[in-house]
Amino acid sequence: MNPYLVAVINAVQARLLTLDATDVPEHEAGPTLIEQTKLENATQDRQGQNLWSSVKAGRNRGSGGQAHSYDDHRQNHMHEFERRFAQEIAAQIASLIQTQSPQQLLLIAEPQILGLMRDALASLIPKTIKVSELGKDLCQLKPSELHTYLADKKLLPAYKRAFRSI
């Protein structure tokens, strides 16, 4: 059982980590954040012609050379892609909750993604799990840097060095 499950999410990727405690805190260093799963949002990697038939949105030429614009609803499609990615992440979080039995879930995501994650997780997270949120993109941090940052914010227990006797 890991007491903490940490989800670090942005529009391109999601990293799910657990905080592994030491068996004997007096003699071992720890706790340590360990990455369990990494998910990639395939639609964010594709750009321009690979995702849309026309790179430029909302332009067309009429028969008399007059240009007119239209709305091709790309924003609606992008929002749907993000919503589907949030549901995929939520399913992975629910799976880790079943296997790891954490007491607390820490969601760290860009504000827009955080809102989507709230909706996606609403029915999947047991009421016994405490959920904390941080509206920030920290996906670029290594697990040790992330642990230090979150410990400074008092969201995770600090890493402690092992005591060595001579």
Short mmCIF file of C-alpha atoms in Angstrom, two decimals, residues 62-143:
data_model
loop_
_atom_site.label_atom_id
_atom_site.label_comp_id
_atom_site.label_asym_id
_atom_site.label_seq_id
_atom_site.Cartn_x
_atom_site.Cartn_y
_atom_site.Cartn_z
CA GLY A 62 -15.70 32.35 -53.51
CA SER A 63 -16.19 32.23 -57.29
CA GLY A 64 -15.65 35.98 -57.74
CA GLY A 65 -12.35 36.03 -55.87
CA GLN A 66 -14.05 37.27 -52.73
CA ALA A 67 -12.72 35.68 -49.59
CA HIS A 68 -15.08 34.72 -46.81
CA SER A 69 -14.55 33.08 -43.49
CA TYR A 70 -16.31 30.28 -41.70
CA ASP A 71 -16.02 28.44 -38.41
CA ASP A 72 -14.83 24.86 -38.81
CA HIS A 73 -15.25 24.18 -35.04
CA ARG A 74 -11.64 23.13 -34.46
CA GLN A 75 -11.81 24.34 -30.87
CA ASN A 76 -14.72 21.98 -30.20
CA HIS A 77 -12.73 19.08 -31.66
CA MET A 78 -9.63 19.95 -29.63
CA HIS A 79 -11.74 20.11 -26.46
CA GLU A 80 -13.15 16.66 -27.27
CA PHE A 81 -9.63 15.27 -27.79
CA GLU A 82 -8.60 16.65 -24.38
CA ARG A 83 -11.73 15.22 -22.75
CA ARG A 84 -10.98 11.75 -24.17
CA PHE A 85 -7.39 11.98 -22.95
CA ALA A 86 -8.67 12.94 -19.47
CA GLN A 87 -10.94 9.86 -19.49
CA GLU A 88 -8.01 7.63 -20.46
CA ILE A 89 -5.95 9.08 -17.60
CA ALA A 90 -8.87 8.66 -15.17
CA ALA A 91 -9.16 4.98 -16.10
CA GLN A 92 -5.44 4.47 -15.40
CA ILE A 93 -5.76 6.30 -12.06
CA ALA A 94 -8.73 4.11 -11.10
CA SER A 95 -6.71 1.00 -11.98
CA LEU A 96 -3.76 2.17 -9.85
CA ILE A 97 -6.12 2.94 -6.98
CA GLN A 98 -7.35 -0.65 -7.06
CA THR A 99 -3.84 -2.14 -7.10
CA GLN A 100 -1.99 0.35 -4.86
CA SER A 101 -4.78 1.36 -2.40
CA PRO A 102 -3.58 4.94 -1.82
CA GLN A 103 -5.07 7.14 0.87
CA GLN A 104 -4.51 10.37 -1.06
CA LEU A 105 -4.54 11.40 -4.72
CA LEU A 106 -2.59 14.50 -5.69
CA LEU A 107 -3.68 15.94 -9.07
CA ILE A 108 -1.20 18.35 -10.64
CA ALA A 109 -2.30 19.73 -13.99
CA GLU A 110 -2.76 22.81 -16.14
CA PRO A 111 -5.96 24.57 -14.99
CA GLN A 112 -8.01 23.59 -18.07
CA ILE A 113 -6.92 19.94 -17.85
CA LEU A 114 -7.58 19.98 -14.10
CA GLY A 115 -11.24 20.80 -14.74
CA LEU A 116 -11.52 17.95 -17.24
CA MET A 117 -9.87 15.58 -14.76
CA ARG A 118 -12.37 16.52 -12.03
CA ASP A 119 -15.23 15.55 -14.35
CA ALA A 120 -13.56 12.33 -15.52
CA LEU A 121 -12.69 11.18 -11.99
CA ALA A 122 -15.97 12.11 -10.30
CA SER A 123 -17.53 8.66 -10.49
CA LEU A 124 -14.29 6.61 -10.43
CA ILE A 125 -12.66 7.73 -7.17
CA PRO A 126 -13.89 6.26 -3.87
CA LYS A 127 -15.05 8.86 -1.33
CA THR A 128 -12.47 7.54 1.17
CA ILE A 129 -9.57 8.91 -0.89
CA LYS A 130 -8.56 12.49 -0.17
CA VAL A 131 -7.99 14.43 -3.41
CA SER A 132 -5.67 17.46 -3.46
CA GLU A 133 -5.16 19.65 -6.52
CA LEU A 134 -2.46 21.95 -7.83
CA GLY A 135 -3.12 23.98 -11.01
CA LYS A 136 0.36 23.96 -12.51
CA ASP A 137 2.25 22.20 -15.32
CA LEU A 138 5.09 20.24 -13.68
CA CYS A 139 5.43 17.42 -16.24
CA GLN A 140 8.95 18.49 -17.18
CA LEU A 141 10.31 17.78 -13.66
CA LYS A 142 12.16 14.57 -12.79
CA PRO A 143 10.59 12.51 -9.98
#
